[in-house]
PDB file of C-alpha atoms in Angstrom:
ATOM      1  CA  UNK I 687      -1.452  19.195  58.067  1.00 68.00           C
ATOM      2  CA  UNK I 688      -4.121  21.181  56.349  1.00 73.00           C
ATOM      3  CA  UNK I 689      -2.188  23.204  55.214  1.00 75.00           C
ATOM      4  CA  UNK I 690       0.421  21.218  53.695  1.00 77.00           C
ATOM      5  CA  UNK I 691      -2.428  18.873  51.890  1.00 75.00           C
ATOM      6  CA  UNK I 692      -3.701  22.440  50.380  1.00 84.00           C
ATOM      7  CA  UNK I 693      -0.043  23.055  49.090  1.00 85.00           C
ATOM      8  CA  UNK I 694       0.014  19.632  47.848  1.00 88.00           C
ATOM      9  CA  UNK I 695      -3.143  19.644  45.759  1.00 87.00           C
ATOM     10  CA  UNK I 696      -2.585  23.266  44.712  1.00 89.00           C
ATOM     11  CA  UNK I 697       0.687  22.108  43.286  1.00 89.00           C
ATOM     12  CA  UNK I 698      -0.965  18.881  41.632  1.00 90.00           C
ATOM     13  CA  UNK I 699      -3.737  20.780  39.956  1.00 92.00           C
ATOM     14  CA  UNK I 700      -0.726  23.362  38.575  1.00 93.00           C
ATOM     15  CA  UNK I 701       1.262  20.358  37.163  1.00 94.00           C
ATOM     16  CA  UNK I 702      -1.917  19.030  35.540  1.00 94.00           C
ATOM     17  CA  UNK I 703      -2.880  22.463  33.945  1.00 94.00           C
ATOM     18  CA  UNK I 704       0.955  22.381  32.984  1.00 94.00           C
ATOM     19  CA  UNK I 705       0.872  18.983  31.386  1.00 94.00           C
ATOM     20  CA  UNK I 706      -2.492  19.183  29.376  1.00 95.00           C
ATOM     21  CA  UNK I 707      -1.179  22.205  27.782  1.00 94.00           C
ATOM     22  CA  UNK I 708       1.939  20.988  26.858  1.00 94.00           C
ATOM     23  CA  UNK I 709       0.708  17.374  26.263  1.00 94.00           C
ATOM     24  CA  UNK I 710      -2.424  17.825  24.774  1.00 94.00           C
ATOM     25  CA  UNK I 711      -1.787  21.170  22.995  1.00 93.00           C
ATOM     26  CA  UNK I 712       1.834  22.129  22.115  1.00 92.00           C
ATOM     27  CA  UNK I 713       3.147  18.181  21.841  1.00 94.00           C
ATOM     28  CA  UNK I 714       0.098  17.838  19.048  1.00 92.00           C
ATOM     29  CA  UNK I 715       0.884  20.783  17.294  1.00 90.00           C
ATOM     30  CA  UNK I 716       4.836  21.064  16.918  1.00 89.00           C
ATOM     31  CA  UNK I 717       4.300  17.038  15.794  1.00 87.00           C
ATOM     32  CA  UNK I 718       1.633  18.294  13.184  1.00 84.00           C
ATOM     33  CA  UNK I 719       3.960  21.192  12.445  1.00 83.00           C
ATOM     34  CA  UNK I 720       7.096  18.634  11.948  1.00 82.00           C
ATOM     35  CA  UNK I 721       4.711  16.603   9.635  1.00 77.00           C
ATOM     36  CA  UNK I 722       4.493  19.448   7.463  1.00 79.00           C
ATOM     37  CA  UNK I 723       7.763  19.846   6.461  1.00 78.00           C
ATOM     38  CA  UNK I 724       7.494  15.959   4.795  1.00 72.00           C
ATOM     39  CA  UNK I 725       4.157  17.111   2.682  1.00 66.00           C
ATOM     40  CA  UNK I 726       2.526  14.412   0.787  1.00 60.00           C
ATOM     41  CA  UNK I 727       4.313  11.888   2.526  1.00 62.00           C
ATOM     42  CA  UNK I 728       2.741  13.062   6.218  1.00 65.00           C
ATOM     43  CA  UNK I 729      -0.812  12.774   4.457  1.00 72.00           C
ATOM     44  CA  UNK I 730      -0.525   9.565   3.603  1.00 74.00           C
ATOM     45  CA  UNK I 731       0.968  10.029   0.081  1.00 82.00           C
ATOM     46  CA  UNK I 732      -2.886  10.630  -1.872  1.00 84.00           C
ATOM     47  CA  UNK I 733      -2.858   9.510  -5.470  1.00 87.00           C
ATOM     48  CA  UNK I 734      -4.907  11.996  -7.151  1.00 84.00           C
ATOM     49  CA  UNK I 735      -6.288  11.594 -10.554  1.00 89.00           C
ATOM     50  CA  UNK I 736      -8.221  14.824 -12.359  1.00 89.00           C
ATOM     51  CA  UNK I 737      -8.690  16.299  -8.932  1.00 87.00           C
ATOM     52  CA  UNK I 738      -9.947  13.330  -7.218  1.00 89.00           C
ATOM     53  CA  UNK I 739      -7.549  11.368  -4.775  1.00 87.00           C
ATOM     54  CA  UNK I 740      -7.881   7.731  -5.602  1.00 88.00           C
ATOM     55  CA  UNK I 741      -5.892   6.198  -2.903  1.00 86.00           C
ATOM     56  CA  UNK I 742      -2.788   6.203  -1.356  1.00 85.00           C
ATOM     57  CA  UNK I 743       0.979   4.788  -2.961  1.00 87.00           C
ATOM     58  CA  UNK I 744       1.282   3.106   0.279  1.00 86.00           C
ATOM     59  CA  UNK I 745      -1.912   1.141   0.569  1.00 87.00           C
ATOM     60  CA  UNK I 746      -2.822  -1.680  -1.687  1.00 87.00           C
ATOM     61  CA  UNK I 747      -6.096  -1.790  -3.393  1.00 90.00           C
ATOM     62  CA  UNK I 748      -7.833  -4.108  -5.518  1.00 90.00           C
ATOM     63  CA  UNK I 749      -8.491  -3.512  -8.903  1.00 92.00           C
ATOM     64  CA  UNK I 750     -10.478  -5.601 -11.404  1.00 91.00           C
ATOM     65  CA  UNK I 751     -10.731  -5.982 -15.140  1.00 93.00           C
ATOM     66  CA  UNK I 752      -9.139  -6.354 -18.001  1.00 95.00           C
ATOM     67  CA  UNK I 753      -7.822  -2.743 -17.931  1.00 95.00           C
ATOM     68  CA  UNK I 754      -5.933  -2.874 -15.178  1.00 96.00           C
ATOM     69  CA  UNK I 755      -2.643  -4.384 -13.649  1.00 97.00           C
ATOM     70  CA  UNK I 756      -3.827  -6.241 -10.621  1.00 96.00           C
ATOM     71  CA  UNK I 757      -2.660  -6.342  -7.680  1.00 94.00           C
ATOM     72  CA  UNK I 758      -1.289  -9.243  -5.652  1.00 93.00           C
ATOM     73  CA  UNK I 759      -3.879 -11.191  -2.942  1.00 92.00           C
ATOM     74  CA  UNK I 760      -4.889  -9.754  -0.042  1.00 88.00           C
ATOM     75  CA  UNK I 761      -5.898 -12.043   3.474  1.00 83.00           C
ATOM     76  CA  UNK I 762      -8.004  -9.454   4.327  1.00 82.00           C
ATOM     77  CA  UNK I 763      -9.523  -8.304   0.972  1.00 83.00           C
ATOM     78  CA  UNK I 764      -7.145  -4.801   0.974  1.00 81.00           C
ATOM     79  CA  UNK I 765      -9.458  -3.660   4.212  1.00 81.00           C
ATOM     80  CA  UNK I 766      -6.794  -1.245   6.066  1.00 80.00           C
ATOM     81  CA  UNK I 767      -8.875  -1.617   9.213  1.00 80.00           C
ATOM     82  CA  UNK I 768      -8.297  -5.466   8.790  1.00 79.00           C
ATOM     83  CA  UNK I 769      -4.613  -5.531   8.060  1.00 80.00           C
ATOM     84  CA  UNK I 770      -2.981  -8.686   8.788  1.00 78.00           C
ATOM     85  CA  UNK I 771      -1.570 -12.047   7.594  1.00 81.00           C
ATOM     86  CA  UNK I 772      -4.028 -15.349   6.569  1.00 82.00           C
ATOM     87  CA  UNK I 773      -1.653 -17.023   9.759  1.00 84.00           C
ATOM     88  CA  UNK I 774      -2.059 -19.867   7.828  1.00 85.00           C
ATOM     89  CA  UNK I 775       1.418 -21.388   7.539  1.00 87.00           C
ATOM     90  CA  UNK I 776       3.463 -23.260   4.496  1.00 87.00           C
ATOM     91  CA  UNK I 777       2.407 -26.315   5.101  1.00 91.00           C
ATOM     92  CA  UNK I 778      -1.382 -25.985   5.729  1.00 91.00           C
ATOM     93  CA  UNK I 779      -3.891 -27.479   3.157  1.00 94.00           C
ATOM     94  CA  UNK I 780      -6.204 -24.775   2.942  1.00 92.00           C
ATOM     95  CA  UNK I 781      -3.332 -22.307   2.193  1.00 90.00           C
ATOM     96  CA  UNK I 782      -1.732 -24.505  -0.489  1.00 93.00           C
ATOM     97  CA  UNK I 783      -5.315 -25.227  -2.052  1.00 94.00           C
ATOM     98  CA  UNK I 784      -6.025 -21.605  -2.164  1.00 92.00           C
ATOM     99  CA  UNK I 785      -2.578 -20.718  -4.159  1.00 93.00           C
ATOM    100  CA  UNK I 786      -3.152 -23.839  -6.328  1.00 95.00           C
ATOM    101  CA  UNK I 787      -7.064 -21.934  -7.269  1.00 96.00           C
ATOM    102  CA  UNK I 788      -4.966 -18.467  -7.228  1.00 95.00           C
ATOM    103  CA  UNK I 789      -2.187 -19.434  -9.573  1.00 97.00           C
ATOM    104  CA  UNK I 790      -5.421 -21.123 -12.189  1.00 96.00           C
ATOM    105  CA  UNK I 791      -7.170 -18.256 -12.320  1.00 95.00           C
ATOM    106  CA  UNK I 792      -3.751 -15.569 -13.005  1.00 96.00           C
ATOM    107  CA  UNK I 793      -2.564 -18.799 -15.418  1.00 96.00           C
ATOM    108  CA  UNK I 794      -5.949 -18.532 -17.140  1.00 96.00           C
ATOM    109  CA  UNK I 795      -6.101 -14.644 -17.389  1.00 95.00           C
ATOM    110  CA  UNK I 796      -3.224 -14.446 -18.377  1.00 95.00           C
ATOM    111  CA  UNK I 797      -2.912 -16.766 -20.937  1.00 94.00           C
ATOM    112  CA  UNK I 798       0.605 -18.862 -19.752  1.00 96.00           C
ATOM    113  CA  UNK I 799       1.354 -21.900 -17.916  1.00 96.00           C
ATOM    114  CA  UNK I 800       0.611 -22.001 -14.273  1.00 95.00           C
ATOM    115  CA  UNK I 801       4.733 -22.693 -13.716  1.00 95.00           C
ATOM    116  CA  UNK I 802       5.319 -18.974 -15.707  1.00 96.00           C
ATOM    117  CA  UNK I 803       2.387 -17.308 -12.354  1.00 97.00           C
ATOM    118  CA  UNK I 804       5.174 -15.288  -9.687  1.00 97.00           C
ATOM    119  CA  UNK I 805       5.148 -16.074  -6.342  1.00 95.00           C
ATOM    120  CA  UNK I 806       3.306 -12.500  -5.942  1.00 94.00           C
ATOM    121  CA  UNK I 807       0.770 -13.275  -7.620  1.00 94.00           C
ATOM    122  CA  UNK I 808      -0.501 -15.832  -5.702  1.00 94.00           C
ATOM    123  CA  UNK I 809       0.771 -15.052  -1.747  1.00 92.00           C
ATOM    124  CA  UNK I 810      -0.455 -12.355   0.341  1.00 87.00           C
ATOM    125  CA  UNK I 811       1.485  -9.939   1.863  1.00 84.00           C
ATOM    126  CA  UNK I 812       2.110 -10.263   5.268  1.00 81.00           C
ATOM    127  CA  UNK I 813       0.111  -6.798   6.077  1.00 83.00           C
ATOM    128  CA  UNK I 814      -2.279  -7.515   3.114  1.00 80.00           C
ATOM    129  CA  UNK I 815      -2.124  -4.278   1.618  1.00 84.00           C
ATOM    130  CA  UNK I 816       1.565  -4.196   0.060  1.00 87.00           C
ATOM    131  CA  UNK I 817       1.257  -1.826  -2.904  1.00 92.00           C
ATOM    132  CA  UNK I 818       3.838  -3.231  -4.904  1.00 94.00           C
ATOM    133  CA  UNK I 819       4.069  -6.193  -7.124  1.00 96.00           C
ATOM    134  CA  UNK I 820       6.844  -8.002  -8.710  1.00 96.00           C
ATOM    135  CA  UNK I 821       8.456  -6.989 -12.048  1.00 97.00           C
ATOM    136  CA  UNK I 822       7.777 -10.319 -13.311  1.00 96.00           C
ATOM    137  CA  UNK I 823       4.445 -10.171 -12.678  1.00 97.00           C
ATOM    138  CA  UNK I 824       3.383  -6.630 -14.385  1.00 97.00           C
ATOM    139  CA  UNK I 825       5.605  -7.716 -16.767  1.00 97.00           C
ATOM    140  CA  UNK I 826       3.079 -10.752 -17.297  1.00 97.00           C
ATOM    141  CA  UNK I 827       0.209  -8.619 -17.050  1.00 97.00           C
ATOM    142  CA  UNK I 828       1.110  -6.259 -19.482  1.00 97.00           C
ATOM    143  CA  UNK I 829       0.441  -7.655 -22.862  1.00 97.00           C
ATOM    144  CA  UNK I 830      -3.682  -8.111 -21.293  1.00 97.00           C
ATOM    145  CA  UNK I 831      -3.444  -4.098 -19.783  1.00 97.00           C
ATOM    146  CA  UNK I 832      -1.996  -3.374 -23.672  1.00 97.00           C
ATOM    147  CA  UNK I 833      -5.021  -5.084 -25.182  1.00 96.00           C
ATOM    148  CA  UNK I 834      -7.720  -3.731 -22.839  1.00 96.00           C
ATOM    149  CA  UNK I 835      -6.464  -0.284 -23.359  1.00 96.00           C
ATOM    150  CA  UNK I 836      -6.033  -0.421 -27.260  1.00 96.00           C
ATOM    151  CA  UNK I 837      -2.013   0.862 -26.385  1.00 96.00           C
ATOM    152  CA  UNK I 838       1.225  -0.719 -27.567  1.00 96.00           C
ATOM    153  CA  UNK I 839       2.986  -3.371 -25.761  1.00 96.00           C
ATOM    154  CA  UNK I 840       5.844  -1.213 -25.848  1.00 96.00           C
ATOM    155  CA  UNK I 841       4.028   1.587 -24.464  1.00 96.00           C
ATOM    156  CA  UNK I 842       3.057  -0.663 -21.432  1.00 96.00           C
ATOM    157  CA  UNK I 843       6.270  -2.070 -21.061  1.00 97.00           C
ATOM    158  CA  UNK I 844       8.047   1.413 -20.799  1.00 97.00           C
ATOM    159  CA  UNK I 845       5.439   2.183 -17.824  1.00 97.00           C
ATOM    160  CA  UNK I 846       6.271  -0.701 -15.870  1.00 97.00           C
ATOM    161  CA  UNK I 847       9.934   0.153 -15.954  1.00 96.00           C
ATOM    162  CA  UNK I 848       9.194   3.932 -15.154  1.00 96.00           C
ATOM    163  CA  UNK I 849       7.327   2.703 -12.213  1.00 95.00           C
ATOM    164  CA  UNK I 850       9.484  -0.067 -10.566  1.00 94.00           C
ATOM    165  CA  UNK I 851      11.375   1.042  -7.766  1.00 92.00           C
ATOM    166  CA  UNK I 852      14.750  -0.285  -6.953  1.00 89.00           C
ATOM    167  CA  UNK I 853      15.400  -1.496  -3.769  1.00 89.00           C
ATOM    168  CA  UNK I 854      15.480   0.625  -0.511  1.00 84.00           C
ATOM    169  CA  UNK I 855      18.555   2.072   0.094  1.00 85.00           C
ATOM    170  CA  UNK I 856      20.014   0.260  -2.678  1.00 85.00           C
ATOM    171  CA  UNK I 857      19.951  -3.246  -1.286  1.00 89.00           C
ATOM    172  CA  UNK I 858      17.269  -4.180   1.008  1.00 90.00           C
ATOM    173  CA  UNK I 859      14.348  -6.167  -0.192  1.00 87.00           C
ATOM    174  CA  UNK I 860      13.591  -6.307  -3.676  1.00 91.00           C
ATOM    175  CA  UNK I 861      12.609  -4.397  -6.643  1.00 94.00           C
ATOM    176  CA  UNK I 862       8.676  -3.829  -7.093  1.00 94.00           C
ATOM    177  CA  UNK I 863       6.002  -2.024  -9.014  1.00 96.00           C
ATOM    178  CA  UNK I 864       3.173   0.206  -7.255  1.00 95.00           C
ATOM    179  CA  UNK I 865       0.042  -1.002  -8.483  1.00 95.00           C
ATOM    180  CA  UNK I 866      -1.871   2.224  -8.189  1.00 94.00           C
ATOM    181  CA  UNK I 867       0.523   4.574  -9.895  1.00 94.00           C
ATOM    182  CA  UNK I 868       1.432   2.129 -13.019  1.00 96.00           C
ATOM    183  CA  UNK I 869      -2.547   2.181 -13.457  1.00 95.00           C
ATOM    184  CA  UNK I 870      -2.894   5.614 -13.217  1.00 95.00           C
ATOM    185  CA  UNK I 871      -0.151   6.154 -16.050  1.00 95.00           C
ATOM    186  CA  UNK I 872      -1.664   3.871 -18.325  1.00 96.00           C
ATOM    187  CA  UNK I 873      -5.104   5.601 -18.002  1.00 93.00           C
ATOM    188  CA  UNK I 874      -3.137   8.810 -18.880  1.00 93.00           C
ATOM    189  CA  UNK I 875      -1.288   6.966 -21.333  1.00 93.00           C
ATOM    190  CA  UNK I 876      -5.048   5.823 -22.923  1.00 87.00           C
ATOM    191  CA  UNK I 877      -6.247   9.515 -23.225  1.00 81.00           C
TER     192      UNK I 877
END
């Protein structure tokens, strides 16, 4: 009986050797390894900008002033340790009061009627950091970016097409504009 519980734990302590090298060394790297062969896009897709990474085209980020094309809303203020939805639904008070004081303020920075403000513009995403916004609404941003920067409309215009993407695989969801890289060409455009 000895002997067989000897054989027994002999053989458990050889399949736990076993499985900590292969889980917790050889799994790790050959993922790592696989990751590799994607580049950019298994780092997180860094922005950089003169050297210095920025942020990432797949996170959302908040960006304020004139200067810059804005992102939309964010429940949880673009935090991607925090990502997740207001849960406030359609119909609740707060939620429409809050896109009633969102769709003011874009209406007022932007100079139009509060009935010209996107959807976008004034709803969160459901992670809260969606990179993208609407054609319509850097379209509606750009004569303000073209001011700030001292650039031509047409000049700004031109960006936003370069950077909307079409939709993914050519008919799912809808066409939209990352934030992050449309600002970084108009402060390239600028210099």
């Amino acid at each position: 009986m000895i002997k067989d519980l000897s054989r027994q734990s002999l053989a458990a302590l050889r399949m736990l050797l076993v499985l900590t090298v292969l889980l917790g060394v050889v799994y790790p790297v050959a993922v790592w390894a696989a990751g590799q062969a994607f580049g950019a896009r298994a780092e997180g897709q860094p922005v950089e900008v003169d050297g210095t990474v920025v942020g990432s085209r797949l996170l959302g980020q908040q960006f304020e002033g004139e200067a810059w094309f804005h992102s939309r809303p964010s429940a949880k203020d673009h935090d991607s340790l925090a990502s997740a939805p207001s849960n406030l639904g359609p119909s609740n008070t707060d939620l429409l009061a809050l896109i009633d004081e969102r769709r003011a303020a874009v209406a007022a920075t932007e100079g139009v009627e509060e009935g010209d403000v996107p959807p976008d513009a004034v709803t969160a995403s459901g992670s809260g950091l969606d990179p993208h916004i609407s054609p319509a609404y850097a379209a509606l941003q750009a004569p303000r970016v073209a001011r700030a920067n001292g650039l031509e409309l047409s000049v700004v215009e031109e960006l936003v097409d370069e950077h909307t993407d079409g939709r993914s695989l050519g008919f799912l969801g809808e066409p939209g504009v990352n934030v992050l890289a449309l600002n970084v060409a108009v402060l390239e455009a600028r210099r």
